[in-house]
Coordinates of C-alpha atoms in Angstrom, one line a residue:
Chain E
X272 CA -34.4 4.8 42.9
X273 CA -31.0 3.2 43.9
X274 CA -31.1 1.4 40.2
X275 CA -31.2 5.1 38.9
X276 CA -28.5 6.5 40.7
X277 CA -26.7 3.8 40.1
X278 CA -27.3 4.1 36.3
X279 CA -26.0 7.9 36.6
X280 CA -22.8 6.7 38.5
X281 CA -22.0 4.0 35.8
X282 CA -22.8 6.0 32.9
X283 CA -19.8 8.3 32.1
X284 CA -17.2 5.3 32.6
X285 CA -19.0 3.5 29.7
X286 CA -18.8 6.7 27.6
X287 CA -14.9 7.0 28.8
X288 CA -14.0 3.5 27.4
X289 CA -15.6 3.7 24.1
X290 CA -13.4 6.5 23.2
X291 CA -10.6 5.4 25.3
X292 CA -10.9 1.2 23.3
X293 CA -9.8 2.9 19.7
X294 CA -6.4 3.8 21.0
X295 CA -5.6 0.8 23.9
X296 CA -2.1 -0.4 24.4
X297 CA 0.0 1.8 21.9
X298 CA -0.9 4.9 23.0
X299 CA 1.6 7.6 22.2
X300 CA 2.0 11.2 22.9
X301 CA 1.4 11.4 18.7
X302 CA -1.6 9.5 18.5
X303 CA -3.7 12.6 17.6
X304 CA -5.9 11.0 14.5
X305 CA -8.6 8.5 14.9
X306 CA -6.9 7.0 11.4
X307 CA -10.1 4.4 11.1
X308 CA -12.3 7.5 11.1
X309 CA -10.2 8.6 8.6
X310 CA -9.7 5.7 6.1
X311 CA -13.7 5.6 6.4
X312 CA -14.2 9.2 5.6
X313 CA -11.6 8.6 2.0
X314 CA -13.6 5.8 1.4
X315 CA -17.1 7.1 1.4
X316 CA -15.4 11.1 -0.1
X317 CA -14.6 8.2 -3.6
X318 CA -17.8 6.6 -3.6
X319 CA -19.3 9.8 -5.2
X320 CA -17.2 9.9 -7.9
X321 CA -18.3 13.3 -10.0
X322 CA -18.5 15.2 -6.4
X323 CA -15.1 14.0 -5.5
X324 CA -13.4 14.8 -9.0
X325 CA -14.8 18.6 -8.5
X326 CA -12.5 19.0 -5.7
X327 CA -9.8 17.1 -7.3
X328 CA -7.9 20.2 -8.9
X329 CA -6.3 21.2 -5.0
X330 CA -4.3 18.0 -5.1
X331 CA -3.9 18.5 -8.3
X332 CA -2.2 21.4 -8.3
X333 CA -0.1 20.8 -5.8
X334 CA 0.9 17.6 -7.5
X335 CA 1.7 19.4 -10.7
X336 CA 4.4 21.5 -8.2
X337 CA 5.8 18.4 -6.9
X338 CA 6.8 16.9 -10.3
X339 CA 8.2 20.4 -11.5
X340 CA 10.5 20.2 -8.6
X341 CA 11.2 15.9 -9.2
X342 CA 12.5 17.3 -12.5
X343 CA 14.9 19.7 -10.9
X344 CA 16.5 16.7 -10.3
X345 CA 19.3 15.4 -12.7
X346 CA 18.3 11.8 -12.6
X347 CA 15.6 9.2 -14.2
X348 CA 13.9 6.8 -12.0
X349 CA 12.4 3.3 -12.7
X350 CA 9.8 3.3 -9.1
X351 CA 8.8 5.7 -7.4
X352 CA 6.5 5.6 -4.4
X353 CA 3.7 7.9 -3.9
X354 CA 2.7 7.7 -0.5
X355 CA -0.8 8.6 0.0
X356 CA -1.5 8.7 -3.5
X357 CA -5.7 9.6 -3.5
X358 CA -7.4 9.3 -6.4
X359 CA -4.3 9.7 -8.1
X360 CA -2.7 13.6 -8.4
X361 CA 1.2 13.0 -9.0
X362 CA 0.4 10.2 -12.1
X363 CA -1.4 12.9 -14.4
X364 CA 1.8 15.0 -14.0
X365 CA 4.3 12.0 -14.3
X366 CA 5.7 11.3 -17.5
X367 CA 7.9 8.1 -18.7
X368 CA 11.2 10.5 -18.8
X369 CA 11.0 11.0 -14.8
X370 CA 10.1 7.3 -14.1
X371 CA 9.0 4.1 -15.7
X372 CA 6.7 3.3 -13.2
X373 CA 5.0 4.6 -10.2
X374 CA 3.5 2.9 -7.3
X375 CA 0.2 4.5 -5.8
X376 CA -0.3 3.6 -2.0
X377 CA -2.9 4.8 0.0
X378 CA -5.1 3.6 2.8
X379 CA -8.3 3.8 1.1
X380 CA -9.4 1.1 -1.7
X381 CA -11.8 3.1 -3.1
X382 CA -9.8 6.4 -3.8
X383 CA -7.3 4.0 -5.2
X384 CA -10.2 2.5 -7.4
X385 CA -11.9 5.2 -9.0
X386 CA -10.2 6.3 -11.7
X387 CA -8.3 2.7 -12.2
X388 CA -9.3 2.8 -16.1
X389 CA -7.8 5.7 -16.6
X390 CA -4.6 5.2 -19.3
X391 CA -2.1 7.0 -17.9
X392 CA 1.9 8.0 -19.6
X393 CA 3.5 5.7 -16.6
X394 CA 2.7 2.3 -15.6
X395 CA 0.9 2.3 -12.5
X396 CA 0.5 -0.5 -9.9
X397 CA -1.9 0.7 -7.0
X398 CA -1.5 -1.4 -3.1
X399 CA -3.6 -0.7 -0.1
X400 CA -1.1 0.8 2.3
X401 CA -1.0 2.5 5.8
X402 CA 1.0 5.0 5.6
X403 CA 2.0 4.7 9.3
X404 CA 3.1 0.7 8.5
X405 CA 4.6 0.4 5.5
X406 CA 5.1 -3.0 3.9
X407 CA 7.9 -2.6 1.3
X408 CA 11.5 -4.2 2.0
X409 CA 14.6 -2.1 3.1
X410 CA 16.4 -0.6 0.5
X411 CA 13.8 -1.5 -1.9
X412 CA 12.2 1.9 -4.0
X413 CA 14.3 3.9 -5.0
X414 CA 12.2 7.5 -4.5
X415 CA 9.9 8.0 -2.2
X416 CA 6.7 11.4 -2.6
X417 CA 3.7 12.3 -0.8
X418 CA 1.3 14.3 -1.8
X419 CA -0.6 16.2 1.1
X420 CA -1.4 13.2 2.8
X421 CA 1.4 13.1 5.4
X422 CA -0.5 15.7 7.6
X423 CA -2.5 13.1 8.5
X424 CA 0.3 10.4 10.0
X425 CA 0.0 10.3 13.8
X426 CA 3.6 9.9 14.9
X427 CA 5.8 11.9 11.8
X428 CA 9.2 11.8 13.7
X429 CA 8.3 7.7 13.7
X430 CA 7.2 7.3 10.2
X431 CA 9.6 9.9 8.4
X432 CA 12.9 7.2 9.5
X433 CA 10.9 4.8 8.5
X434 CA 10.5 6.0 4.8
X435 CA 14.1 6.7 4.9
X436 CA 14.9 3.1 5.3
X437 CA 13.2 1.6 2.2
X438 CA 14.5 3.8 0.8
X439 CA 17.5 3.2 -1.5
X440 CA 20.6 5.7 -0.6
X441 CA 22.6 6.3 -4.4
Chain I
X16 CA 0.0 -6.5 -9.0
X17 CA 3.1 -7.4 -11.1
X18 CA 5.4 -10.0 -9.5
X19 CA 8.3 -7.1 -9.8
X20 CA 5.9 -5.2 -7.0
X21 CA 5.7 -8.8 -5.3
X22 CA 9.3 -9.0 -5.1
X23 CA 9.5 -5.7 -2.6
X24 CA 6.4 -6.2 -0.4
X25 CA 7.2 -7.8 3.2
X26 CA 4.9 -9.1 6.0
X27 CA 4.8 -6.0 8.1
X28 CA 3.0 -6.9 11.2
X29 CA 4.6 -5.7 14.2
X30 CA 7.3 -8.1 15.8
X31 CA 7.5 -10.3 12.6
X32 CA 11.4 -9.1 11.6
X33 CA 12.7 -12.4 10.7
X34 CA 11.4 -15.0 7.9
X35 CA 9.1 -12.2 6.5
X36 CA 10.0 -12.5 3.0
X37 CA 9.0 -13.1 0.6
X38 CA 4.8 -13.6 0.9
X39 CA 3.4 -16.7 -0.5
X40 CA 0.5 -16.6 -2.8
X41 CA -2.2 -18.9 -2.8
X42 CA -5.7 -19.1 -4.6
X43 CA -4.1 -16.5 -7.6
X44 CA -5.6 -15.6 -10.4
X45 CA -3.8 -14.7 -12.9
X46 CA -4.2 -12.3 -16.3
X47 CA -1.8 -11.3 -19.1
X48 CA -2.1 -7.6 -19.6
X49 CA 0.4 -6.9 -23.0
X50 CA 3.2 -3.9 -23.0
X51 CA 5.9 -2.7 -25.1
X52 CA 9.0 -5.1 -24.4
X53 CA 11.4 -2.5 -22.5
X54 CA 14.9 -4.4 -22.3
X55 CA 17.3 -1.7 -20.8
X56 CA 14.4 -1.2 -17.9
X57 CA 14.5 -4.8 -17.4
X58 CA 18.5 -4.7 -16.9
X59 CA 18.4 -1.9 -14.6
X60 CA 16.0 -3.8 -12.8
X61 CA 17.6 -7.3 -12.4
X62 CA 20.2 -6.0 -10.0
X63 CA 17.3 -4.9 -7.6
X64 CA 15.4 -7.9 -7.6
X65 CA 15.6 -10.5 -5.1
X66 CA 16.1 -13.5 -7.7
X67 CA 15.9 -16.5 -5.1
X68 CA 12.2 -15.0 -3.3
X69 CA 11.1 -14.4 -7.3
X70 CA 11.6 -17.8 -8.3
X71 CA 10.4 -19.4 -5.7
X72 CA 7.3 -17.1 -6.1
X73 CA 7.1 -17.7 -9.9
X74 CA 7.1 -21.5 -8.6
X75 CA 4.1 -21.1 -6.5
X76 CA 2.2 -19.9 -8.9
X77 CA 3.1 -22.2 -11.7
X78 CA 5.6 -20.8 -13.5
X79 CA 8.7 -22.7 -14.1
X80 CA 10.4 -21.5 -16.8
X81 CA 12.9 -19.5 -14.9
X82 CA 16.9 -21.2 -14.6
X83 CA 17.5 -21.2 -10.9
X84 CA 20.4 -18.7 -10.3
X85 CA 20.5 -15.6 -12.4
X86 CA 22.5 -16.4 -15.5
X87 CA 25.6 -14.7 -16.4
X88 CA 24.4 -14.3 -20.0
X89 CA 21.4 -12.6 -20.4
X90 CA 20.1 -12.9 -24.3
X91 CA 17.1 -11.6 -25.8
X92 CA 15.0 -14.8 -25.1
X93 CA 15.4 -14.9 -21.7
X94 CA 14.3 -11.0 -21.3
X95 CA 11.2 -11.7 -23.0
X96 CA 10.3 -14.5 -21.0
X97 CA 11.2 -12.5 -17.8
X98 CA 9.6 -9.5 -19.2
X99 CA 6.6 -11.6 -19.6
X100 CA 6.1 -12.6 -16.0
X101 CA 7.9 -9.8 -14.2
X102 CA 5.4 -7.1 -16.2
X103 CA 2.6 -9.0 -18.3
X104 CA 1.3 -11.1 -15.2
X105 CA -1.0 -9.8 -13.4
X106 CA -2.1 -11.3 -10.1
X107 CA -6.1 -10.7 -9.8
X108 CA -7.2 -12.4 -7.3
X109 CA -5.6 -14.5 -4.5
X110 CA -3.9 -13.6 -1.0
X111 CA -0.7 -13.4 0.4
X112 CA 0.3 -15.1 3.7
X113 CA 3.2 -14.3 5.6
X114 CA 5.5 -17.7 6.3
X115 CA 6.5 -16.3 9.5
X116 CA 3.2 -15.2 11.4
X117 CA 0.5 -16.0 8.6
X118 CA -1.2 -13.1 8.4
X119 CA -3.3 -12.9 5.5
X120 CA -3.0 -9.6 2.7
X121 CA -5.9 -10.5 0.5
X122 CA -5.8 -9.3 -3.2
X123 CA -8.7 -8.0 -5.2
X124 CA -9.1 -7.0 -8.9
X125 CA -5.7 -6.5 -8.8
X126 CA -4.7 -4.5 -5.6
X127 CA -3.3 -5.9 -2.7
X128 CA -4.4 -4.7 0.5
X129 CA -1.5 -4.5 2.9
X130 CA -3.6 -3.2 5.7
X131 CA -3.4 -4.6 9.3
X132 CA -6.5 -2.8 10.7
X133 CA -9.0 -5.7 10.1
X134 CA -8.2 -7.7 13.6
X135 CA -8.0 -4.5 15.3
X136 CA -11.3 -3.4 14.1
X137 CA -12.8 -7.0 15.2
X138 CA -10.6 -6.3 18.4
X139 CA -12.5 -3.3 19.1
X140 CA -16.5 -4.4 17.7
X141 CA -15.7 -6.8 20.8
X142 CA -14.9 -4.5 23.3
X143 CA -17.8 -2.2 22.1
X144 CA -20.2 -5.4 22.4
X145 CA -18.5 -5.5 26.0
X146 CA -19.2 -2.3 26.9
X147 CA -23.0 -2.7 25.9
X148 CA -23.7 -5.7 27.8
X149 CA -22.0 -4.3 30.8
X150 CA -24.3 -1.4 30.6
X151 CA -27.8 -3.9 29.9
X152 CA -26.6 -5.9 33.2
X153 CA -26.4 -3.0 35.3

């Protein structure tokens, strides 16, 4: 009987810390995503590659809208950055007038994977990146897009000085 | 990934600010993927790139072709060589370690994975295994 009551008692502190172990120490008033629950939920949305490509023309279009606007601009790049990148939207719609090359980041491996032998008008070179820790050197890219996938960084008044930084000022 | 994409990646782990570029490369593999020779993108481009962490890159992974210091001259020849390595070599396989706190960014088929989650995600299989034995003993 005690062992029971004892079992009740310990039972909703072990539920408490499971949840509470995925955001220990840096705990911030912006951690609102579970970002490992999310990177796990790209991953496995690529694995079923002609699903996935059905649901493709969202990003799409919103990716076409982007590059309209990045031609508004009077000015040719040779890198630009597309932070959070998917399966890749903003490369269909990129052409070698705007930039030479693009650079597709995103978190998830296999988004960035699945359509890796398509031929595209840019050169492309993909990287495995967290969008909330970027690894690129100050003042090292020159433009830097994202493609709905920023609603999904925990702490945006963190990250968005952060992009600024790498970010070459002309 | 090109070395030119090389040359702007840093170790990004937090508290590593100082001796965190370039990455060295060890255990590369290394393919020749052909493209049209582009030499006013390569001059736009030289200004940008951090000569002394590419050479010393280029050396790590065998290529030594390169003149130390930037020349003041650039002809035809040497674009084409630089074209060659900056753009035509691809790194496969391989990992890059940071000289500062060593943490590993492995490579495969030709994407780096700058990701950091890996120990955390061991960090928190622990705890979980914690939690459970916690529970069995009481």
């Amino acid at each position: 009987m005690r062992s029971i009551l004892f079992y009740q008692l310990i039972k909703p502190r072990i539920f408490l810390r499971t949840y509470a172990s995925s955001k220990k120490s840096q705990v911030s008033a912006f951690t609102v995503f579970d970002r490992k629950a999310k990177k796990l939920q790209r991953n496995r949305a690529a694995l079923d590659i002609e699903t996935s490509k059905q649901v493709d023309y969202l990003k799409d279009e919103v990716a076409h809208r982007l590059v309209d606007r990045l031609l508004d601009i009077k000015r040719n790049y040779d890198t630009i950055v597309d932070l959070g990148c998917g399966c890749g939207h903003i490369v269909k719609y990129m052409d070698h007038d705007i930039s030479k090359k693009l650079v597709m980041c995103d978190m998830s491996e296999k988004m960035l994977e699945r359509d890796k032998n398509i031929k595209y008008d840019v050169e492309v070179e993909r990287i495995v990146v967290d969008e909330e820790s970027l690894p690129f050197e100050e003042n090292s890219l020159e433009a830097v897009i994202s493609n709905l996938s920023l609603h999904w960084v925990n702490d945006l008044p963190d990250s968005i000085p952060k992009i600024c930084v790498i970010h070459v000022i002309y | 990934m090109r070395l030119v994409v090389h040359n702007m990646l840093q170790c990004h782990v937090k508290g590593c600010d100082s001796n965190n570029f370039p990455l060295r490369l060890f255990d590369v593999e290394l393919e020749i993927h052909e493209i049209e020779f582009n030499p006013q993108f390569l001059q736009s481009l030289l200004p940008k790139l951090d000569w002394n962490a590419f050479i010393s890159t280029a050396n790590q992974i065998g290529i030594t072709s390169l003149p130390q210091a930037l020349p003041e001259e650039i002809d035809e020849d040497f674009l084409k060589n630089l074209h060659r390595i900056l753009f035509e070599t691809h790194i496969m396989q391989g990992k890059m370690v940071c000289s500062n706190c060593s943490h590993e960014y492995p490579i495969k088929e030709g994407i780096p994975n700058m990701l950091l989650n890996e120990e955390e995600a061991e960090e928190e299989a622990e705890v979980e295994a914690e939690v459970e034995t916690e529970a069995e003993e009481d």
